[in-house]
Every structure is written in C-alpha cells, then in structure tokens.
PDB file of N, CA and C in Angstrom:
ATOM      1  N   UNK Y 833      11.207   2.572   7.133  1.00  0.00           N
ATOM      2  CA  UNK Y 833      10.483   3.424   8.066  1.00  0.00           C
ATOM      3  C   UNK Y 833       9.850   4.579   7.299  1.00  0.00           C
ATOM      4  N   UNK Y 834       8.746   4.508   7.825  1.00  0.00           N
ATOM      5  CA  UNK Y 834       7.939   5.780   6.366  1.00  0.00           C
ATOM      6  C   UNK Y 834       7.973   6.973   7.612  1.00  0.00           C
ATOM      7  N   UNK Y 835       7.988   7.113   8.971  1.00  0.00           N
ATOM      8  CA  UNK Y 835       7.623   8.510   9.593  1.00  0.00           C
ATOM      9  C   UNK Y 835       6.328   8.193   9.924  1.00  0.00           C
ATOM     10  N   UNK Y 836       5.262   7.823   9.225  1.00  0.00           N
ATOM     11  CA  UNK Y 836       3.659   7.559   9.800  1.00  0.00           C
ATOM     12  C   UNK Y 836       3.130   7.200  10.945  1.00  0.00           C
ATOM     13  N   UNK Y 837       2.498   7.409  11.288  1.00  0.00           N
ATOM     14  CA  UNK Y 837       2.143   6.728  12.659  1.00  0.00           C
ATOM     15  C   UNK Y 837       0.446   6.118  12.450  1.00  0.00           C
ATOM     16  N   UNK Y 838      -0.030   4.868  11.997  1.00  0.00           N
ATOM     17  CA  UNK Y 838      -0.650   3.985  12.120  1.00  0.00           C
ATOM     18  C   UNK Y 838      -1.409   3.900  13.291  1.00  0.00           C
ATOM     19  N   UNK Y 839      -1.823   4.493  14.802  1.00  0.00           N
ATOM     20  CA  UNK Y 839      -2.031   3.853  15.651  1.00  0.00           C
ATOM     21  C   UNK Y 839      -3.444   5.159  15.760  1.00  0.00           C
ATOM     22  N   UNK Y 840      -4.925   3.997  16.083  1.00  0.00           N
ATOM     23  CA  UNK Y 840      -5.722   4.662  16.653  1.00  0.00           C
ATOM     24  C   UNK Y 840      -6.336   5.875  15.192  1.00  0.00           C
ATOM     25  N   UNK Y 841      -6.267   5.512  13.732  1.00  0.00           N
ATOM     26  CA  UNK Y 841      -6.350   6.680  12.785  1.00  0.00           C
ATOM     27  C   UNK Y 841      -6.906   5.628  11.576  1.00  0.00           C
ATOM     28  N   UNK Y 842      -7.658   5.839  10.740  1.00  0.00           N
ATOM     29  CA  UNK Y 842      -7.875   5.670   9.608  1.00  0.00           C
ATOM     30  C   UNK Y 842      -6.695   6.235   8.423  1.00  0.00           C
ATOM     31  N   UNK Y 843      -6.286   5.644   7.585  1.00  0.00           N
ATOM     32  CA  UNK Y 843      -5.377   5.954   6.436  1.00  0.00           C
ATOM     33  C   UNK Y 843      -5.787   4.921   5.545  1.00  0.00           C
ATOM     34  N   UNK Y 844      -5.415   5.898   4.242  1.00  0.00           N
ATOM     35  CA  UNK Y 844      -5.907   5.556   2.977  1.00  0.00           C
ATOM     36  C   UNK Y 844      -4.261   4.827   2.385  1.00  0.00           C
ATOM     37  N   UNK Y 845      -4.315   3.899   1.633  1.00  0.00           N
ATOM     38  CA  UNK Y 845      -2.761   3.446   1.155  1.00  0.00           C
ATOM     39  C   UNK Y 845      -3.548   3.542  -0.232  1.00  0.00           C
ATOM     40  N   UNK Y 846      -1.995   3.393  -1.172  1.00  0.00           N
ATOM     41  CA  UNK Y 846      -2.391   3.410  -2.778  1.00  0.00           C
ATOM     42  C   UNK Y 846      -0.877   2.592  -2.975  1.00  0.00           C
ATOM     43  N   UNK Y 847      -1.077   1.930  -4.347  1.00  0.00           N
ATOM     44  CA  UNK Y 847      -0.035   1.312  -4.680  1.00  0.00           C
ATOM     45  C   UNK Y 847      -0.372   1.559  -6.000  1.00  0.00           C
ATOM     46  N   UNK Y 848       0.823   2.228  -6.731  1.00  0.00           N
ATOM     47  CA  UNK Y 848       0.558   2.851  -8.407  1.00  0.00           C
ATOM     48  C   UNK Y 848       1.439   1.802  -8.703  1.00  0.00           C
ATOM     49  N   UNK Y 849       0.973   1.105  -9.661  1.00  0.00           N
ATOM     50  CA  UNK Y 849       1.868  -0.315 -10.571  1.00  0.00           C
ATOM     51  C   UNK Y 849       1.408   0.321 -12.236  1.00  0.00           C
ATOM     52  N   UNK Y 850       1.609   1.686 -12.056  1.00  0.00           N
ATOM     53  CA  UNK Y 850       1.534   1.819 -13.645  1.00  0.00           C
ATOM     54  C   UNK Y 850       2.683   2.131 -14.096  1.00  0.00           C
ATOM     55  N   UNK Y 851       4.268   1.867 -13.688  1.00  0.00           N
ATOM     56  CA  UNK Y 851       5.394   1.753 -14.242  1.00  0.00           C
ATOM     57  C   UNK Y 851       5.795   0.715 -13.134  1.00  0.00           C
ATOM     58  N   UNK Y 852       6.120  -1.166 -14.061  1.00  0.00           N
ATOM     59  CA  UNK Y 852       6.221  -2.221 -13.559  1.00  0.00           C
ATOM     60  C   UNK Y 852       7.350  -2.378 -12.714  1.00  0.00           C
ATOM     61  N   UNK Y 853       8.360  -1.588 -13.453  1.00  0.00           N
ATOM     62  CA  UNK Y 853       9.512  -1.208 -13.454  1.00  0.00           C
ATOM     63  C   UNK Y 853       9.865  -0.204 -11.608  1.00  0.00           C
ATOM     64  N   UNK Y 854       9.423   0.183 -11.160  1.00  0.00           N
ATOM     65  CA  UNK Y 854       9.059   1.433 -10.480  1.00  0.00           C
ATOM     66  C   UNK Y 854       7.684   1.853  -9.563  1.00  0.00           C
ATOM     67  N   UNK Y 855       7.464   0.437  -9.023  1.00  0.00           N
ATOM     68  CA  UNK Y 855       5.670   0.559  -8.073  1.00  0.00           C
ATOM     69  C   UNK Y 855       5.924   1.054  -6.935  1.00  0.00           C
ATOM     70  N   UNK Y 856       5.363   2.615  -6.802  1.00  0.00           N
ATOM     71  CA  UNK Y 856       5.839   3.198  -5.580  1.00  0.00           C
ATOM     72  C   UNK Y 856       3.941   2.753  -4.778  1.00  0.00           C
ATOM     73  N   UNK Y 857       4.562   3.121  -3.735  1.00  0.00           N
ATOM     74  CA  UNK Y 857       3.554   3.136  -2.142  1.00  0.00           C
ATOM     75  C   UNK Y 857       2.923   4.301  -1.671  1.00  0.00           C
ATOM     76  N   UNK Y 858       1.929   4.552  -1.219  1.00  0.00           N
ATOM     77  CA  UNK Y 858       1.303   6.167  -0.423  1.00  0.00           C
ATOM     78  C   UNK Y 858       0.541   5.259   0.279  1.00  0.00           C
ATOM     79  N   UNK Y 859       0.582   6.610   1.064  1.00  0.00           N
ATOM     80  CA  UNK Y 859      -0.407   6.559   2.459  1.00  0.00           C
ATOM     81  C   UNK Y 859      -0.875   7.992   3.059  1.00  0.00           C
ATOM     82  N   UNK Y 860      -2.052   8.511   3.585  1.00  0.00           N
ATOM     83  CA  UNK Y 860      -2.394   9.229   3.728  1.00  0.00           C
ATOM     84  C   UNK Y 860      -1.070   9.831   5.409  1.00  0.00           C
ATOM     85  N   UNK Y 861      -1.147  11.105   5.469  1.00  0.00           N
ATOM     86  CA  UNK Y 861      -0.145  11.554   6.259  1.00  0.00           C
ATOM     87  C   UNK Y 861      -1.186  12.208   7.479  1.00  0.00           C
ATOM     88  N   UNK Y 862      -0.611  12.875   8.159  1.00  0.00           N
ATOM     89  CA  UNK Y 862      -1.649  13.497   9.506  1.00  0.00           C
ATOM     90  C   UNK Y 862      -2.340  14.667   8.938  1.00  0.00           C
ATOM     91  N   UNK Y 863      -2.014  15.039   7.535  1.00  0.00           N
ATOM     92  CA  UNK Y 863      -3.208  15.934   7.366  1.00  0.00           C
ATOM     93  C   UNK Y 863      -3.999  15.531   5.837  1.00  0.00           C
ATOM     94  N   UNK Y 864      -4.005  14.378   6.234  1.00  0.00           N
ATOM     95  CA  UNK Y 864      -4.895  13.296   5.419  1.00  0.00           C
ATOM     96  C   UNK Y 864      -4.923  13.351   3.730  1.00  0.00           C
ATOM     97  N   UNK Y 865      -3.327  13.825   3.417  1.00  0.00           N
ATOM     98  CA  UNK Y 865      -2.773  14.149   2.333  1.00  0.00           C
ATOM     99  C   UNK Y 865      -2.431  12.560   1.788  1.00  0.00           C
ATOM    100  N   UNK Y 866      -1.954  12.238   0.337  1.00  0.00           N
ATOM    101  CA  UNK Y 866      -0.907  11.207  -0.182  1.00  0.00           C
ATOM    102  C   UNK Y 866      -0.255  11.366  -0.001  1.00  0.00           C
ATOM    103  N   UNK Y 867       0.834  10.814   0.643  1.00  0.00           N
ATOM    104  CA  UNK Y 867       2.227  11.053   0.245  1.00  0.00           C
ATOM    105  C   UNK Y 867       3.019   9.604   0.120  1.00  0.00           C
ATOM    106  N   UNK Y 868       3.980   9.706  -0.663  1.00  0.00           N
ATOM    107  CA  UNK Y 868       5.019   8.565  -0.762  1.00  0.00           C
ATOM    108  C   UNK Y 868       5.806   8.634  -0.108  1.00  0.00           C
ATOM    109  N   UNK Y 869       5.332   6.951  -0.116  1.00  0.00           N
ATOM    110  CA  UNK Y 869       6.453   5.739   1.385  1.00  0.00           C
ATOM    111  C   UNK Y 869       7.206   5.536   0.857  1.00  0.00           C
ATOM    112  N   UNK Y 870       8.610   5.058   1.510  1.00  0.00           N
ATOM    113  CA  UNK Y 870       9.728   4.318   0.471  1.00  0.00           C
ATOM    114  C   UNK Y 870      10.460   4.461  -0.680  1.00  0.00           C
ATOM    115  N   UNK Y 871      10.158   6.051  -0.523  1.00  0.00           N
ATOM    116  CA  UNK Y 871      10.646   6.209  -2.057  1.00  0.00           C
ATOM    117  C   UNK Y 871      11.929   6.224  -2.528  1.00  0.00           C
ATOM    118  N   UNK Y 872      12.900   6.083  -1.762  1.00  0.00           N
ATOM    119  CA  UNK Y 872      14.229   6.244  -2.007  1.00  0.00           C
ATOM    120  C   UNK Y 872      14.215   4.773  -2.238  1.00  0.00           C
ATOM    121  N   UNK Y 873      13.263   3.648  -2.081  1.00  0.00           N
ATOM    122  CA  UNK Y 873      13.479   2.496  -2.761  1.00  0.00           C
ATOM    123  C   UNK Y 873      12.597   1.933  -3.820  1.00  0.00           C
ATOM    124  N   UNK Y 874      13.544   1.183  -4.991  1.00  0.00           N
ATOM    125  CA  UNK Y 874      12.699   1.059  -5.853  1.00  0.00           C
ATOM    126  C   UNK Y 874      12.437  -0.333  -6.298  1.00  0.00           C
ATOM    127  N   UNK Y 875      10.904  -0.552  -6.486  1.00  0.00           N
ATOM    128  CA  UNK Y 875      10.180  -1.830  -6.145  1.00  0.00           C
ATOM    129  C   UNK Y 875      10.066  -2.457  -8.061  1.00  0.00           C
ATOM    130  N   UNK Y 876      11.034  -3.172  -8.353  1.00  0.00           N
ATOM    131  CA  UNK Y 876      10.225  -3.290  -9.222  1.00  0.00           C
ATOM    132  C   UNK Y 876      10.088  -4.591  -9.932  1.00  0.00           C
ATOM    133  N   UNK Y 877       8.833  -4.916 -10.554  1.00  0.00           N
ATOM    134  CA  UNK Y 877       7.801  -5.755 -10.507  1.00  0.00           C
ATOM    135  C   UNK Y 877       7.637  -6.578 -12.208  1.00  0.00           C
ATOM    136  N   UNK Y 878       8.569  -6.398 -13.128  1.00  0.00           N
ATOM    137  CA  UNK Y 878       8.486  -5.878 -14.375  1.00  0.00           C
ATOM    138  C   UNK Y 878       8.824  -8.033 -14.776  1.00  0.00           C
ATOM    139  N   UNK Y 879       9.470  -8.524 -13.740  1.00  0.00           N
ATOM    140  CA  UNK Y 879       9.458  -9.600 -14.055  1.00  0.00           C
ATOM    141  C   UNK Y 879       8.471 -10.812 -13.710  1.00  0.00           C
ATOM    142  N   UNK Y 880       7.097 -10.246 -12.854  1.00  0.00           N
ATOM    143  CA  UNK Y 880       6.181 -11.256 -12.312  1.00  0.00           C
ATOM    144  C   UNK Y 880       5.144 -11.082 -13.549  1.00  0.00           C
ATOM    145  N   UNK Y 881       5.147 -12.473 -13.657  1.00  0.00           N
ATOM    146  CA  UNK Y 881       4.308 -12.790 -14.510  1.00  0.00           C
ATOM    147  C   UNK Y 881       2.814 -13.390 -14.265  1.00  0.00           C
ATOM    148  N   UNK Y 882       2.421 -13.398 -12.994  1.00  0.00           N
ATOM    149  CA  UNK Y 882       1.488 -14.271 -12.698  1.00  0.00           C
ATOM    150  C   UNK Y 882       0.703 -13.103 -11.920  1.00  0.00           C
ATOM    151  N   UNK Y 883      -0.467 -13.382 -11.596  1.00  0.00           N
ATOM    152  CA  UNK Y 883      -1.713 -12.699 -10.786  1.00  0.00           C
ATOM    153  C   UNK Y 883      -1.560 -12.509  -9.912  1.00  0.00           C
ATOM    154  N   UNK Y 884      -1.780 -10.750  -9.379  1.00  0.00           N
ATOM    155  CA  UNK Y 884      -1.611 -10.454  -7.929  1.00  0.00           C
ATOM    156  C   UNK Y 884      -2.937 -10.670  -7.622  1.00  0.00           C
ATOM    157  N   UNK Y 885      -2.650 -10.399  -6.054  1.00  0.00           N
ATOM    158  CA  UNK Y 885      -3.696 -10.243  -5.083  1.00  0.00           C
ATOM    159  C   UNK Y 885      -3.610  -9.672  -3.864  1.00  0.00           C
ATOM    160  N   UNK Y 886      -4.617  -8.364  -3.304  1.00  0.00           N
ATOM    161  CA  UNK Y 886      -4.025  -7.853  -2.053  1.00  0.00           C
ATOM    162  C   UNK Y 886      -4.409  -8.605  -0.666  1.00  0.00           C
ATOM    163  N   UNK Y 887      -3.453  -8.495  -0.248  1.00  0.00           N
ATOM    164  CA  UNK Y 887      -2.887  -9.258   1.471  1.00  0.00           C
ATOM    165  C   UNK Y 887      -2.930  -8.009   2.415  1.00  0.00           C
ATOM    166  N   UNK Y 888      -3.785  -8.396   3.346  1.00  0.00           N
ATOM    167  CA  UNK Y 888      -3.105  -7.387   4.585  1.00  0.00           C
ATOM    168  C   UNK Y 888      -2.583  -7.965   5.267  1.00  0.00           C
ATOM    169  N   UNK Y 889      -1.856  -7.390   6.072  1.00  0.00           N
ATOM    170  CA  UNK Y 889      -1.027  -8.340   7.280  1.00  0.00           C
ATOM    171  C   UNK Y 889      -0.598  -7.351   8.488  1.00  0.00           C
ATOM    172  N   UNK Y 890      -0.922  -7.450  10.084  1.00  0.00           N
ATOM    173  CA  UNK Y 890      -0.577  -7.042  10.928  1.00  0.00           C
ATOM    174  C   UNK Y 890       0.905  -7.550  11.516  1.00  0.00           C
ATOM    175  N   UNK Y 891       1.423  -6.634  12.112  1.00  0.00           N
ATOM    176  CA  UNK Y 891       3.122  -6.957  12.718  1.00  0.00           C
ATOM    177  C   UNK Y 891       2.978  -6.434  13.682  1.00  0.00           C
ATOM    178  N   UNK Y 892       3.567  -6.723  15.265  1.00  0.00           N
ATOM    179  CA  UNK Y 892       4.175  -6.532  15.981  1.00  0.00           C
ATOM    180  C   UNK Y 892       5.223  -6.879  16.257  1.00  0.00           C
ATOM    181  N   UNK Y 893       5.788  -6.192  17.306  1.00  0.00           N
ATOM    182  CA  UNK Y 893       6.953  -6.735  18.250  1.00  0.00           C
ATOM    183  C   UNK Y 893       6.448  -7.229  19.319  1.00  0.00           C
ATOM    184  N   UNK Y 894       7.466  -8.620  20.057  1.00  0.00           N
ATOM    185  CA  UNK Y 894       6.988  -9.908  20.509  1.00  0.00           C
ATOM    186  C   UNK Y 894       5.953  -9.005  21.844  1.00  0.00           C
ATOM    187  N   UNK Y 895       6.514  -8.040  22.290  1.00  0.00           N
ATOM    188  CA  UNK Y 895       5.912  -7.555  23.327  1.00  0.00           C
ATOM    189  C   UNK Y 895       4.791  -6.199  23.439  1.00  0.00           C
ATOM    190  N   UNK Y 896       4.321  -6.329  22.556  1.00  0.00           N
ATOM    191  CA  UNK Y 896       3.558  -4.878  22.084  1.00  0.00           C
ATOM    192  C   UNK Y 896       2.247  -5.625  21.956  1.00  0.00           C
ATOM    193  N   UNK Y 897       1.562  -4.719  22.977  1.00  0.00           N
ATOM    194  CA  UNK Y 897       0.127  -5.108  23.037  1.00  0.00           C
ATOM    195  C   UNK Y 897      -0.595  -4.091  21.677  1.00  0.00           C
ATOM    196  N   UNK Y 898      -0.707  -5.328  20.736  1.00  0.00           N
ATOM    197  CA  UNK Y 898      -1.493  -4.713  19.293  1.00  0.00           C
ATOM    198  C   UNK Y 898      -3.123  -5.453  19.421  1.00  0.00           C
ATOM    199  N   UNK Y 899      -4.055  -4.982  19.547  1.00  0.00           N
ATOM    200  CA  UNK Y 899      -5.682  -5.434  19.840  1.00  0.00           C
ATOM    201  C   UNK Y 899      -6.363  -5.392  18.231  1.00  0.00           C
ATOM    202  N   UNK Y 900      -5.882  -5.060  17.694  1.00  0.00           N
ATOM    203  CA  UNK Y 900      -6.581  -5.915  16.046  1.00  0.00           C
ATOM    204  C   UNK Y 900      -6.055  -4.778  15.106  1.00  0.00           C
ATOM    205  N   UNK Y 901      -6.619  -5.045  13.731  1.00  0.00           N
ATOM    206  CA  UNK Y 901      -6.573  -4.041  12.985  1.00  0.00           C
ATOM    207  C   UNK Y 901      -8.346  -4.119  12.238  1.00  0.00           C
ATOM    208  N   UNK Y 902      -8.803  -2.858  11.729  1.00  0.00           N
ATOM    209  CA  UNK Y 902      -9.722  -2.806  11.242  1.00  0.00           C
ATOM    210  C   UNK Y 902      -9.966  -2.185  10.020  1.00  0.00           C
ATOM    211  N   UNK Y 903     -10.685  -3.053   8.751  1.00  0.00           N
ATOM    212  CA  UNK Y 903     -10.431  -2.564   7.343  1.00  0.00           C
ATOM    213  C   UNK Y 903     -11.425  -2.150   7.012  1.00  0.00           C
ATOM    214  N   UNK Y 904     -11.924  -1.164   6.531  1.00  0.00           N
ATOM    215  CA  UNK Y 904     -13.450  -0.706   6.319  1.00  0.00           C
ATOM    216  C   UNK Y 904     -13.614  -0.386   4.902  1.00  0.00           C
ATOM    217  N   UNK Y 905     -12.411  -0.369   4.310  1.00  0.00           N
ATOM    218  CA  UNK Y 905     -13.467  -0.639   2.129  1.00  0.00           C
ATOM    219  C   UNK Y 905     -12.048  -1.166   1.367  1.00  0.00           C
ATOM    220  N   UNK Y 906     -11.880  -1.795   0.382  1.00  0.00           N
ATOM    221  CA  UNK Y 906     -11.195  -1.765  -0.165  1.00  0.00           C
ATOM    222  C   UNK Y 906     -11.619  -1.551  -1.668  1.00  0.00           C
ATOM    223  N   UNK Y 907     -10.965  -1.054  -2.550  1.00  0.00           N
ATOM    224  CA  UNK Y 907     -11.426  -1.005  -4.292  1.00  0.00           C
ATOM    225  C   UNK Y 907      -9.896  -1.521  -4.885  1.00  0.00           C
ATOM    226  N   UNK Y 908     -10.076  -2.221  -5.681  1.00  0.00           N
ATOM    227  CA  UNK Y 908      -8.662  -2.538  -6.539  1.00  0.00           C
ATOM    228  C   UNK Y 908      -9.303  -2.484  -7.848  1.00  0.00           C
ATOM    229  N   UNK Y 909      -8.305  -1.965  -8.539  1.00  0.00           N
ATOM    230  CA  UNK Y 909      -8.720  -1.246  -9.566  1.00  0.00           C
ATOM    231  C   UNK Y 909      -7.279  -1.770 -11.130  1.00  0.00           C
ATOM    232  N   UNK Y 910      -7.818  -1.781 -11.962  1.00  0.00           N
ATOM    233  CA  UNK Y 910      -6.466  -2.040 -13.094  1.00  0.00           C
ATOM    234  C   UNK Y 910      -6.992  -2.206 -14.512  1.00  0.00           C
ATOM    235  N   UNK Y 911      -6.166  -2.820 -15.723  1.00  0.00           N
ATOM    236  CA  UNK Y 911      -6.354  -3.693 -16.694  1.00  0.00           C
ATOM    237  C   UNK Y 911      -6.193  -5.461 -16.818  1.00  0.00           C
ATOM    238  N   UNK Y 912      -6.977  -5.442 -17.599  1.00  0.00           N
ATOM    239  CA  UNK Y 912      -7.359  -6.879 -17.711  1.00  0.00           C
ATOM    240  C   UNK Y 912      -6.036  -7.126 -18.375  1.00  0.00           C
ATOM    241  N   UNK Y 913      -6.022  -8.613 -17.848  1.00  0.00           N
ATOM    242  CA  UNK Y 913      -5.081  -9.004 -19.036  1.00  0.00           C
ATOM    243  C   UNK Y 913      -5.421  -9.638 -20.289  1.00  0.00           C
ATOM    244  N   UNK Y 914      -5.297  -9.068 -21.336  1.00  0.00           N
ATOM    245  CA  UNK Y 914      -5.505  -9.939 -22.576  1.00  0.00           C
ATOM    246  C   UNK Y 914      -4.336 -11.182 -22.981  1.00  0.00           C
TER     247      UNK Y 914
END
C-alpha cells in the first residue's frame, strides 16, 4: 500500500534500476512531488538476465466500477547492453 490515491489525477511513476540489487519505485504525490513507493521493500533484480519491457496493467476488485485507465507519454530510458 503506497498511501496514493490514483483516481481521477495524472501521476508521473519512475523506476530507478541503477542499483540491480535495490530497484526502488516513485510516483508523483498530491503535490505533484516524487516520492518513494515501497520502500521498506527491497526489489532486487541483480539475477535477471534477459530483456525487460514495460507492462501496464489495471486491477480491480470484483465489484468496483473501474471505466479505463489512460496513458498519455511514456519515455524509457537506460544502457545498451554490450
């Protein structure tokens, strides 16, 4: 549970994978700041060896009227692999 509230708002997410070991999460907050999600947990990534790619994905609960989600830019950004 990050505290955020998602509904009816534009937010910015970031995912820093520059320690493999340690890929924390942000998301913009209600005063359209970064802040880190999840941080008391730690994600780490240090053993995938193969090519990411970003996924969005909507969730509800069975009874929650959710009417879409809408994505308006994405940039992914990194190093190549040599």
């Amino acid at each position: 549970a990050t505290g955020q509230t998602l509904v009816a708002a534009y937010k910015l997410f970031k995912i820093d994978m520059t320690d493999l070991t340690n890929v924390k999460f942000y998301m913009t907050n209600s005063n359209n700041r970064l802040v880190r999600v999840a941080a008391s947990t730690t994600f780490d990534m240090s053993a995938y060896t193969s090519c990411v790619q970003p996924v969005f994905q909507l969730q509800k609960a069975s009874g929650a009227d959710t009417a879409g989600v809408s994505i308006d830019y994405v940039r992914v950004t990194g190093r190549r692999k040599t």
